[in-house]
C-alpha cells in the first residue's frame, strides 16, 4: 500500500490503520492465531444462521437502484491486482462478473496469476461435499503466499460462507483468511475490502436475511459473445437434499423492465446470446404483484434483436403451459431445455420433496415434445439418495430410456448439514452408490452418442465462441440445441453464427467444416 492509499483509507475510517511494515504484518498473522482472537469473535460476531435462513417472511423485496462506490474508496485498488476463483454454477460465475466489476471500479486490475494478486477471492459452491473440499484445499494452498506477502488479502465468499459450520472452520483452522462475506453482501464489497485492509482481525460479514435486489451494480462480463442475465434470485422449493434455499435466500424476481433493458443493452453491444439465470428460473414472477411469469417475459424478450436466448435452471413443477406455448414460437428462443428430474421413482421424488411424480414429469415431457418437436432435453440426476433401493434406482434408468435425454449431469447424493435428508440414517453403501452411478453414466453416454450421430452429414448453425481448448487451430462453438462443434474455419468467424457441415460425430461433440454461403443454400439446416 502506498502513502496516498493509506491516507485515503485513514480519511474514511476512524479505526487506527494497521501499520503494514513487514514486521507488523507478520505479527498481524500471529495475532490472529492467539486466544484473544477467538474471544474477539465471540464478542463481536454473529455467525450465519441456517435456521434464520430458512424463514420465509412475507416482507416485500426491496429494490435498490442506488449502488455506488464511495468516492474515497474508488482509488483503493490503484496499482493493485485482483483474482477471483469461481466454483460451482453459472450464478456464481455471474456473481464473479459483478465482483470483478466492483473491484475494477475501485481501481484494481484483473490478473490470472496468484503470485501477482494483491487480493484473491474464492467464490465458493456448497452444493456437494467434494465442492467444499476443493475450496478448503485451495485455501490451504494459499497459505505460503500469504506468509510470503502478508499484504495479500484472501477472501472467501459465495455459498459456503453462508454456512455456519464453514465459517467456524475457517475461524478456527484458516486464520490467515482476511475476509469472509456472504451471497447477500456482495454490494458491500468496497467497504469490506477497506475493512480488510484496516482491520487486524478477520472481517466477517454474512447476512442470513432473505435478500434484496440491487439493480445497478457494475459488471465486468466474461467475453463479448455470450452473457448471463439474472432474472431471479433464491429458491423456496426446499428439496430435502439441497442447501441452496439456505445459502441463496428466498425467491425474488427482478422487475421485467429492468431485465428487458439489460438485454436490449446487451443486444446493442453486439452480444449474440443471453442465458436467463435463476436457481429456479420458471418460478419467475410468482413474488411480483402482477400476473406475469417466465412465459410472458420470454414472449417479450423474443422480440429483442438478439440471436439466441436460453434459460437455466427450470423446475418441472413450475413449467407451465404458457411457457411451453411461448417456447414453441421459436425464433431466438433456443430449442434447448434443461429440466432436472433428480429421480425416476415417485417414492424417492416424494422424500426429496420435489412436488411432482414420475408420471407428471413424463406428461410434462410429452407436452414439451409435442409443442417443440426439435427440443433437446437434458437433466440432472442424483443417485443414492438415502435408502434408495435398487428397484427405485432402476426406475431412474427406465425413465431415462423413456425420455431419451440428450445429456445429463449425474451426481452421487451428498449429505449437506442442516438439510432434512442429512438426518436420515442411510443404509446404502458408497460402493453401491458408485456402482449405480457408473451404470447410469453408461446409459447417459449411450444416449448422447446416439443424439450426436443424428447430425452426421447435416449442416448446423454454430455460434463460434473461440478456438478449441485442445487445438488452437480449430474453432469451437455451440449449435442451437446446445451441441459442442469443433470445426475448421477462419478466425474471423469468432463471435459469428456460421453454418458448419458435420463430418464426424463423437459422444460429447461434433466435428465439421465451415460451409461457404453458396453451398449452404442447398442443404438442410437443423
Ligand atoms: N447431493 C448431490 N447432488 C445434489 N444436487 C443438489 N444438491 C445435491 C446434493 N446434496 C444436484 C441436483 C441439482 C444440481 C445442481 O446439483 O441434481 O439439480
Ligand atoms: Fe435446490 Fe430444489 Fe431449489 Fe433446485 S429447486 S435449488 S434442487 S431446493
Coordinates of C-alpha atoms and ligand atoms in Angstrom, one line a residue:
X1 CA 0.0 0.0 0.0
X2 CA 1.4 3.4 -0.9
X3 CA 1.3 6.5 1.2
X4 CA -1.6 8.0 -0.9
X5 CA -3.8 5.0 -0.5
X6 CA -3.1 4.8 3.2
X7 CA -4.1 8.4 3.7
X8 CA -7.3 7.8 1.8
X9 CA -8.1 4.9 4.0
X10 CA -7.5 7.0 7.1
X11 CA -9.8 9.7 5.9
X12 CA -12.8 7.4 5.6
X13 CA -12.3 5.1 8.6
X14 CA -11.9 6.2 12.1
X15 CA -10.2 3.0 13.1
X16 CA -6.4 3.2 13.5
X17 CA -4.9 1.9 10.3
X18 CA -2.7 -1.1 10.7
X19 CA 0.9 -0.1 10.1
X20 CA 1.8 -2.5 7.3
X21 CA 5.5 -2.9 7.6
X22 CA 6.6 -6.4 7.1
X23 CA 7.2 -6.9 10.8
X24 CA 3.8 -5.7 11.7
X25 CA 2.2 -7.9 9.1
X26 CA 3.8 -11.0 10.5
X27 CA 2.7 -10.1 13.9
X28 CA -0.8 -9.5 12.5
X29 CA -0.9 -13.0 11.2
X30 CA 0.4 -14.4 14.6
X31 CA -2.1 -12.3 16.4
X32 CA -4.9 -14.0 14.5
X33 CA -3.8 -17.3 15.9
X34 CA -3.9 -16.2 19.5
X35 CA -6.6 -16.9 22.1
X36 CA -7.6 -13.3 22.1
X37 CA -8.6 -13.8 18.5
X38 CA -11.4 -16.2 19.4
X39 CA -12.5 -14.0 22.3
X40 CA -12.8 -11.1 19.9
X41 CA -15.1 -13.0 17.7
X42 CA -17.3 -14.4 20.4
X43 CA -17.9 -10.8 21.5
X44 CA -18.5 -9.2 18.1
X45 CA -19.6 -11.6 15.5
X46 CA -22.9 -13.1 14.6
X47 CA -22.5 -16.3 12.6
X48 CA -24.6 -17.2 9.6
X49 CA -27.7 -19.0 10.8
X50 CA -29.3 -21.8 8.8
X51 CA -32.5 -21.6 10.8
X52 CA -32.9 -17.9 10.2
X53 CA -32.0 -18.5 6.5
X54 CA -34.9 -21.0 6.3
X55 CA -37.5 -18.4 7.4
X56 CA -39.6 -17.0 4.6
X57 CA -41.1 -13.8 5.9
X58 CA -43.8 -12.0 3.9
X59 CA -41.6 -8.9 3.9
X60 CA -41.6 -7.2 0.5
X61 CA -38.4 -7.4 -1.6
X62 CA -36.7 -4.1 -1.6
X63 CA -35.3 -2.9 -5.0
X64 CA -32.3 -0.6 -4.9
X65 CA -31.0 1.4 -7.8
X66 CA -28.6 3.5 -5.7
X67 CA -25.5 1.3 -5.5
X68 CA -22.4 3.4 -5.7
X69 CA -18.8 3.2 -4.7
X70 CA -17.9 5.9 -2.2
X71 CA -15.5 8.4 -3.8
X72 CA -12.9 7.7 -1.1
X73 CA -12.9 4.0 -2.0
X74 CA -12.7 4.4 -5.7
X75 CA -8.9 4.5 -5.8
X76 CA -8.0 1.9 -3.2
X77 CA -7.2 -0.6 -5.9
X78 CA -4.9 1.6 -7.9
X79 CA -1.6 -0.2 -8.6
X80 CA -3.1 -3.4 -7.2
X81 CA -4.4 -6.6 -8.8
X82 CA -7.3 -9.0 -8.1
X83 CA -8.0 -12.6 -8.8
X84 CA -11.4 -14.3 -8.3
X85 CA -11.5 -18.1 -8.4
X86 CA -15.0 -19.3 -9.1
X87 CA -16.5 -22.7 -8.2
X88 CA -20.0 -24.1 -9.0
X89 CA -22.8 -22.9 -11.1
X90 CA -23.5 -20.0 -13.6
X91 CA -25.0 -18.0 -10.8
X92 CA -21.6 -17.9 -9.1
X93 CA -19.9 -17.2 -12.5
X94 CA -22.2 -14.2 -12.8
X95 CA -21.6 -13.0 -9.3
X96 CA -17.9 -13.1 -10.1
X97 CA -18.6 -10.8 -13.0
X98 CA -20.3 -8.4 -10.6
X99 CA -17.5 -8.5 -8.0
X100 CA -15.0 -8.0 -10.8
X101 CA -17.0 -5.0 -12.0
X102 CA -16.9 -3.5 -8.4
X103 CA -13.2 -4.2 -7.9
X104 CA -12.4 -2.7 -11.4
X105 CA -14.3 0.5 -10.4
X106 CA -12.2 0.6 -7.3
X107 CA -9.1 0.8 -9.4
X108 CA -8.0 -2.8 -9.2
X109 CA -6.7 -4.6 -12.3
X110 CA -7.6 -8.3 -13.1
X111 CA -4.9 -10.9 -13.1
X112 CA -4.8 -14.7 -13.6
X113 CA -1.5 -15.1 -11.7
X114 CA -1.9 -15.8 -8.0
X115 CA 1.6 -14.5 -7.4
X116 CA 0.8 -11.1 -8.8
X117 CA -2.5 -10.7 -7.0
X118 CA -3.0 -8.3 -4.1
X119 CA -6.5 -9.7 -3.4
X120 CA -7.7 -13.2 -4.0
X121 CA -11.3 -14.1 -3.6
X122 CA -12.7 -17.6 -3.6
X123 CA -16.3 -17.6 -4.8
X124 CA -17.4 -20.9 -3.4
X125 CA -20.0 -23.6 -4.0
X126 CA -21.7 -25.6 -1.3
X127 CA -23.8 -28.0 -3.3
X128 CA -21.8 -31.1 -2.6
X129 CA -19.1 -32.0 -0.1
X130 CA -16.4 -32.5 -2.8
X131 CA -17.0 -29.0 -4.0
X132 CA -16.3 -27.7 -0.5
X133 CA -13.3 -29.9 0.0
X134 CA -11.8 -28.4 -3.2
X135 CA -12.1 -25.0 -1.7
X136 CA -10.6 -25.9 1.6
X137 CA -7.7 -27.4 -0.3
X138 CA -7.3 -24.2 -2.2
X139 CA -7.4 -22.1 1.0
X140 CA -4.6 -24.3 2.3
X141 CA -2.5 -23.8 -0.9
X142 CA -2.8 -20.0 -0.4
X143 CA -1.1 -20.1 3.0
X144 CA 2.5 -19.9 1.7
X145 CA 1.6 -17.0 -0.5
X146 CA 0.1 -15.2 2.5
X147 CA 3.3 -15.9 4.5
X148 CA 5.4 -14.5 1.7
X149 CA 3.2 -11.5 1.2
X150 CA 1.3 -10.5 4.4
X151 CA -0.3 -7.6 2.5
X152 CA -2.2 -10.1 0.4
X153 CA -5.9 -10.1 1.1
X154 CA -7.5 -13.6 1.0
X155 CA -11.3 -13.6 0.9
X156 CA -13.9 -16.4 0.9
X157 CA -17.4 -15.6 -0.4
X158 CA -20.2 -17.4 -2.2
X159 CA -22.4 -20.2 -0.9
X160 CA -20.0 -21.8 1.5
X161 CA -19.7 -18.6 3.5
X162 CA -23.4 -18.8 4.3
X163 CA -22.9 -22.0 6.3
X164 CA -22.2 -21.7 10.0
X165 CA -20.0 -24.8 10.0
X166 CA -17.8 -23.4 7.2
X167 CA -17.3 -20.0 8.8
X168 CA -16.5 -21.7 12.2
X169 CA -14.0 -24.0 10.5
X170 CA -12.2 -21.0 8.7
X171 CA -12.2 -19.1 12.0
X172 CA -10.5 -22.0 13.8
X173 CA -8.3 -23.5 11.1
X174 CA -7.5 -20.9 8.5
X175 CA -6.9 -17.8 10.5
X176 CA -4.8 -16.2 7.7
X177 CA -8.0 -15.6 5.8
X178 CA -8.7 -11.9 5.9
X179 CA -12.3 -11.7 4.8
X180 CA -15.5 -13.8 4.7
X181 CA -18.7 -12.4 3.1
X182 CA -21.9 -13.9 2.1
X183 CA -24.1 -14.0 -1.1
X184 CA -26.3 -11.2 0.3
X185 CA -23.2 -9.0 1.0
X186 CA -21.7 -8.6 -2.5
X187 CA -22.8 -4.9 -2.8
X188 CA -20.8 -4.3 0.4
X189 CA -17.5 -5.3 -1.3
X190 CA -16.0 -1.8 -1.3
X191 CA -16.4 -1.3 2.4
X192 CA -15.4 -4.9 3.2
X193 CA -12.2 -4.6 1.2
X194 CA -11.4 -1.4 3.0
X195 CA -12.1 -3.0 6.4
X196 CA -9.9 -6.0 5.5
X197 CA -7.0 -3.6 4.8
X198 CA -7.6 -1.7 8.0
X199 CA -8.5 -4.4 10.5
X200 CA -6.2 -6.6 12.4
X201 CA -8.8 -9.3 12.6
X202 CA -10.6 -11.4 10.1
X203 CA -13.5 -9.4 8.7
X204 CA -16.7 -11.4 8.6
X205 CA -20.0 -10.2 7.2
X206 CA -22.6 -12.7 6.3
X207 CA -26.3 -11.8 6.3
X208 CA -28.7 -14.6 6.8
X209 CA -31.6 -12.3 5.8
X210 CA -33.6 -13.2 2.7
X211 CA -32.0 -10.6 0.5
X212 CA -32.9 -7.5 -1.5
X213 CA -32.3 -6.8 -5.2
X214 CA -29.6 -4.4 -6.1
X215 CA -30.0 -3.3 -9.7
X216 CA -27.2 -1.1 -10.7
X217 CA -24.0 -2.9 -9.7
X218 CA -21.2 -2.8 -12.3
X219 CA -20.4 -6.0 -14.2
X220 CA -17.2 -7.0 -15.9
X221 CA -18.5 -9.6 -18.2
X222 CA -16.5 -12.6 -19.4
X223 CA -16.3 -12.1 -23.1
X224 CA -18.4 -10.3 -25.7
X225 CA -20.4 -13.1 -27.3
X226 CA -22.5 -14.7 -24.6
X227 CA -23.9 -13.0 -21.5
X228 CA -25.7 -14.1 -18.3
X229 CA -28.7 -12.2 -17.1
X230 CA -30.1 -12.8 -13.7
X231 CA -33.9 -12.8 -13.8
X232 CA -34.5 -14.0 -10.2
X233 CA -32.6 -15.0 -7.1
X234 CA -33.0 -17.6 -4.4
X235 CA -35.1 -20.7 -4.1
X236 CA -38.2 -21.5 -2.0
X237 CA -38.6 -25.1 -3.0
X238 CA -36.6 -26.7 -0.1
X239 CA -35.9 -30.0 -1.8
X240 CA -34.8 -32.1 1.2
X241 CA -31.3 -32.7 0.0
X242 CA -30.5 -29.2 -1.2
X243 CA -28.6 -26.4 0.6
X244 CA -29.4 -23.7 -2.0
X245 CA -32.5 -22.3 -0.3
X246 CA -30.4 -21.6 2.8
X247 CA -27.4 -20.1 1.0
X248 CA -29.3 -18.0 -1.5
X249 CA -32.3 -16.8 0.4
X250 CA -35.9 -16.5 -0.7
X251 CA -37.2 -16.4 -4.3
X252 CA -37.3 -12.9 -5.6
X253 CA -37.8 -11.7 -9.1
X254 CA -36.2 -8.7 -10.9
X255 CA -38.7 -6.3 -12.4
X256 CA -39.4 -7.2 -16.1
X257 CA -38.5 -3.7 -17.3
X258 CA -35.0 -4.0 -15.7
X259 CA -34.4 -7.4 -17.3
X260 CA -35.6 -6.2 -20.7
X261 CA -33.5 -3.1 -20.5
X262 CA -30.4 -5.1 -19.7
X263 CA -31.0 -7.5 -22.6
X264 CA -31.6 -4.6 -25.0
X265 CA -28.4 -3.1 -23.9
X266 CA -26.5 -6.4 -24.5
X267 CA -28.1 -6.7 -27.9
X268 CA -26.9 -3.1 -28.7
X269 CA -23.4 -4.0 -27.6
X270 CA -23.4 -6.9 -30.1
X271 CA -23.8 -9.9 -27.8
X272 CA -25.2 -12.9 -29.6
X273 CA -26.6 -15.0 -26.8
X274 CA -28.2 -14.4 -23.4
X275 CA -28.9 -17.0 -20.8
X276 CA -31.6 -16.1 -18.3
X277 CA -30.4 -17.2 -14.8
X278 CA -32.1 -18.3 -11.7
X279 CA -31.9 -21.2 -9.2
X280 CA -35.5 -21.9 -10.1
X281 CA -36.0 -19.8 -13.2
X282 CA -39.5 -20.7 -14.0
X283 CA -40.8 -19.6 -10.6
X284 CA -40.1 -16.2 -12.1
X285 CA -42.8 -13.6 -11.3
X286 CA -44.6 -15.5 -8.6
X287 CA -43.5 -13.0 -6.0
X288 CA -44.3 -10.0 -8.2
X289 CA -47.7 -8.3 -7.6
X290 CA -48.6 -8.7 -11.3
X291 CA -49.8 -11.8 -13.1
X292 CA -46.7 -12.3 -15.1
X293 CA -44.5 -15.4 -15.5
X294 CA -41.4 -16.7 -17.3
X295 CA -43.6 -17.3 -20.4
X296 CA -44.7 -13.7 -20.5
X297 CA -41.1 -12.5 -20.0
X298 CA -39.8 -14.7 -22.8
X299 CA -42.6 -13.5 -25.1
X300 CA -41.2 -10.0 -24.7
X301 CA -37.5 -11.0 -24.9
X302 CA -38.3 -12.9 -28.1
X303 CA -38.9 -9.5 -29.8
X304 CA -35.4 -8.2 -28.9
X305 CA -32.9 -8.4 -31.7
X306 CA -30.5 -10.8 -30.0
X307 CA -30.0 -14.1 -31.9
X308 CA -30.1 -16.6 -29.1
X309 CA -32.0 -16.7 -25.8
X310 CA -31.7 -19.6 -23.3
X311 CA -32.6 -20.1 -19.6
X312 CA -31.5 -22.3 -16.7
X313 CA -32.4 -24.0 -14.4
X314 CA -36.1 -24.8 -14.6
X315 CA -38.1 -26.9 -12.1
X316 CA -40.7 -29.3 -13.6
X317 CA -43.3 -28.2 -11.1
X318 CA -43.3 -24.6 -12.4
X319 CA -43.0 -25.4 -16.1
X320 CA -46.4 -24.2 -17.2
X321 CA -48.4 -24.3 -20.4
X322 CA -47.8 -20.6 -21.1
X323 CA -44.0 -21.2 -21.1
X324 CA -44.4 -24.1 -23.5
X325 CA -46.6 -22.1 -25.8
X326 CA -44.1 -19.2 -25.9
X327 CA -41.1 -21.5 -26.4
X328 CA -42.9 -23.2 -29.3
X329 CA -42.8 -19.8 -31.1
X330 CA -39.1 -20.5 -31.7
X331 CA -37.2 -17.6 -33.3
X332 CA -34.5 -16.6 -31.0
X333 CA -35.8 -18.9 -28.2
X334 CA -33.5 -21.9 -28.4
X335 CA -34.9 -25.4 -28.5
X336 CA -32.8 -26.4 -25.6
X337 CA -34.4 -27.3 -22.2
X338 CA -32.6 -28.4 -19.1
X339 CA -35.2 -30.0 -16.9
X340 CA -33.7 -31.6 -13.8
X341 CA -35.7 -34.8 -12.8
X342 CA -33.4 -36.0 -10.0
X343 CA -35.0 -39.4 -9.8
X344 CA -37.4 -41.6 -11.8
X345 CA -39.1 -43.1 -8.7
X346 CA -42.2 -41.3 -7.4
X347 CA -41.4 -42.6 -3.9
X348 CA -37.9 -41.0 -4.0
X349 CA -39.3 -37.8 -5.5
X350 CA -41.7 -37.6 -2.6
X351 CA -39.0 -37.9 0.0
X352 CA -36.9 -35.4 -1.9
X353 CA -40.0 -33.1 -1.7
X354 CA -39.8 -32.4 -5.5
X355 CA -43.6 -32.0 -5.7
X356 CA -44.1 -34.0 -8.9
X357 CA -44.3 -37.7 -9.7
X358 CA -42.6 -39.8 -12.4
X359 CA -46.0 -39.8 -14.2
X360 CA -46.4 -36.0 -14.1
X361 CA -42.8 -35.5 -15.2
X362 CA -43.4 -37.8 -18.2
X363 CA -46.6 -36.0 -19.0
X364 CA -44.7 -32.7 -19.0
X365 CA -42.1 -34.1 -21.3
X366 CA -44.8 -35.3 -23.6
X367 CA -46.3 -31.9 -23.8
X368 CA -43.0 -30.2 -24.5
X369 CA -42.1 -32.7 -27.2
X370 CA -45.5 -32.2 -28.8
X371 CA -45.2 -28.4 -28.9
X372 CA -41.5 -28.2 -29.6
X373 CA -40.6 -31.4 -31.6
X374 CA -36.9 -30.4 -32.0
X375 CA -36.4 -29.6 -28.3
X376 CA -33.1 -31.1 -26.9
X377 CA -33.8 -32.2 -23.3
X378 CA -31.1 -32.6 -20.7
X379 CA -31.4 -33.2 -17.0
X380 CA -29.8 -33.6 -13.5
X381 CA -30.0 -36.9 -11.6
X382 CA -29.0 -37.8 -8.1
X383 CA -28.2 -41.4 -7.4
X384 CA -28.0 -43.0 -3.9
X385 CA -30.5 -40.7 -2.1
X386 CA -30.6 -42.1 1.4
X387 CA -32.0 -45.7 1.4
X388 CA -32.8 -45.6 -2.4
X389 CA -33.5 -49.2 -3.3
X390 CA -32.1 -50.9 -6.4
X391 CA -35.6 -51.1 -7.8
X392 CA -36.1 -47.3 -7.3
X393 CA -32.8 -46.7 -9.0
X394 CA -33.9 -48.9 -11.9
X395 CA -36.9 -46.6 -12.3
X396 CA -34.5 -43.7 -12.9
X397 CA -32.8 -45.8 -15.6
X398 CA -36.1 -46.7 -17.2
X399 CA -37.3 -43.0 -17.1
X400 CA -34.0 -42.1 -18.9
X401 CA -34.9 -44.5 -21.7
X402 CA -38.4 -43.3 -21.8
X403 CA -37.5 -39.6 -22.2
X404 CA -34.3 -40.2 -24.2
X405 CA -32.4 -37.3 -22.7
X406 CA -29.6 -36.0 -24.9
X407 CA -27.4 -35.3 -21.8
X408 CA -27.3 -35.3 -18.0
X409 CA -25.3 -34.1 -15.1
X410 CA -25.3 -37.1 -12.7
X411 CA -24.3 -36.9 -9.0
X412 CA -23.9 -39.2 -6.0
X413 CA -26.1 -37.9 -3.2
X414 CA -24.0 -35.8 -0.8
X415 CA -25.5 -35.0 2.7
X416 CA -25.5 -31.3 3.4
X417 CA -25.5 -30.3 7.1
X418 CA -28.7 -28.6 8.1
X419 CA -30.9 -30.1 5.3
X420 CA -33.6 -32.6 6.3
X421 CA -32.3 -35.6 4.3
X422 CA -28.9 -35.3 6.1
X423 CA -30.6 -36.6 9.2
X424 CA -31.7 -39.8 7.6
X425 CA -29.9 -43.0 8.7
X426 CA -28.7 -44.2 5.3
X427 CA -28.2 -47.9 4.8
X428 CA -26.8 -47.8 1.3
X429 CA -23.1 -48.2 1.0
X430 CA -20.9 -45.8 -1.0
X431 CA -19.7 -48.7 -3.2
X432 CA -23.2 -49.5 -4.2
X433 CA -23.8 -45.8 -5.0
X434 CA -20.7 -45.6 -7.1
X435 CA -21.7 -48.7 -9.0
X436 CA -25.2 -47.2 -9.7
X437 CA -23.6 -44.0 -10.9
X438 CA -21.5 -46.0 -13.4
X439 CA -24.5 -47.9 -14.7
X440 CA -26.4 -44.6 -15.1
X441 CA -23.5 -42.9 -16.8
X442 CA -23.2 -45.7 -19.3
X443 CA -26.8 -45.1 -20.3
X444 CA -26.2 -41.3 -20.4
X445 CA -23.2 -41.7 -22.7
X446 CA -25.1 -44.1 -25.0
X447 CA -28.0 -41.6 -25.5
X448 CA -25.6 -38.7 -26.0
X449 CA -23.7 -40.6 -28.6
X450 CA -26.9 -41.6 -30.4
X451 CA -28.1 -37.9 -30.3
X452 CA -24.8 -36.8 -31.9
X453 CA -24.9 -39.5 -34.6
X454 CA -28.1 -37.9 -36.0
X455 CA -26.0 -34.9 -37.0
X456 CA -23.7 -36.8 -39.3
X457 CA -23.6 -35.1 -42.7
X458 CA -26.1 -32.4 -41.6
X459 CA -25.5 -28.7 -41.6
X460 CA -25.9 -26.8 -38.3
X461 CA -25.8 -23.2 -37.2
X462 CA -22.9 -22.6 -34.8
X463 CA -22.3 -19.6 -32.6
X464 CA -18.5 -19.5 -32.7
X465 CA -17.0 -18.9 -29.2
X466 CA -13.3 -19.2 -29.9
X467 CA -10.7 -21.8 -30.6
X468 CA -10.9 -25.3 -29.3
X469 CA -9.3 -26.0 -25.9
X470 CA -7.3 -28.8 -27.3
X471 CA -6.2 -27.3 -30.6
X472 CA -5.8 -23.6 -31.2
X473 CA -6.1 -24.2 -35.0
X474 CA -9.6 -25.5 -34.6
X475 CA -12.7 -23.3 -33.9
X476 CA -15.3 -24.2 -31.3
X477 CA -18.9 -23.2 -30.7
X478 CA -22.4 -24.5 -30.0
X479 CA -25.5 -25.3 -32.1
X480 CA -29.0 -24.0 -31.3
X481 CA -29.6 -27.3 -29.4
X482 CA -26.5 -26.9 -27.3
X483 CA -24.1 -29.3 -29.0
X484 CA -20.4 -28.5 -29.0
X485 CA -18.9 -28.4 -32.5
X486 CA -15.2 -28.3 -33.3
X487 CA -14.5 -27.3 -36.9
X488 CA -12.1 -25.9 -39.4
X489 CA -12.7 -22.3 -40.3
X490 CA -11.2 -18.8 -40.3
X491 CA -10.6 -17.0 -37.0
X492 CA -12.7 -14.1 -38.3
X493 CA -15.7 -16.4 -37.7
X494 CA -15.3 -16.0 -33.9
X495 CA -18.3 -14.2 -32.5
X496 CA -20.4 -15.0 -35.6
X497 CA -23.1 -17.6 -36.2
X498 CA -21.9 -19.7 -39.1
X499 CA -23.1 -22.8 -40.9
X500 CA -21.0 -25.9 -40.3
X501 CA -21.3 -29.3 -42.1
X502 CA -20.8 -32.2 -39.7
X503 CA -18.3 -34.7 -40.9
X504 CA -17.7 -36.8 -37.8
X505 CA -19.6 -37.4 -34.5
X506 CA -18.4 -38.3 -31.0
X507 CA -20.1 -39.0 -27.7
X508 CA -20.0 -35.4 -26.4
X509 CA -19.2 -33.3 -29.5
X510 CA -19.3 -33.0 -33.3
X511 CA -16.6 -32.3 -35.8
X512 CA -17.2 -30.4 -39.0
X513 CA -16.2 -27.9 -41.7
X514 CA -17.5 -24.4 -42.2
X515 CA -19.8 -24.1 -45.2
X516 CA -19.4 -21.5 -47.9
X517 CA -22.6 -19.5 -48.3
X518 CA -23.4 -20.6 -51.8
X519 CA -23.1 -24.3 -50.9
X520 CA -25.2 -23.9 -47.8
X521 CA -28.3 -22.8 -49.7
X522 CA -28.7 -26.3 -50.9
X523 CA -28.5 -28.1 -47.6
X524 CA -30.9 -28.7 -44.8
X525 CA -30.2 -26.8 -41.6
X526 CA -31.1 -28.4 -38.3
Ligands
LIG1 N1 -26.1 -34.1 -3.4 C1 -25.9 -34.4 -4.7 N2 -26.4 -33.6 -5.7 C2 -27.0 -32.5 -5.4 N3 -27.6 -31.6 -6.1 C3 -28.2 -30.7 -5.3 N4 -28.0 -31.0 -4.0 C4 -27.3 -32.2 -4.0 C5 -26.8 -33.0 -3.0 N5 -27.0 -32.7 -1.7 C6 -27.6 -31.6 -7.6 C7 -29.0 -31.6 -8.2 C8 -29.2 -30.3 -8.7 C9 -27.8 -30.0 -9.2 C10 -27.4 -28.5 -9.4 O1 -27.0 -30.5 -8.1 O2 -29.1 -32.6 -9.2 O3 -30.1 -30.2 -9.8
LIG2 FE1 -32.1 -27.0 -4.7 FE2 -34.6 -27.9 -5.3 FE3 -34.2 -25.2 -5.2 FE4 -33.1 -26.7 -7.2 S1 -35.3 -26.4 -6.8 S2 -32.0 -25.1 -6.0 S3 -32.6 -28.6 -6.2 S4 -34.0 -26.7 -3.5

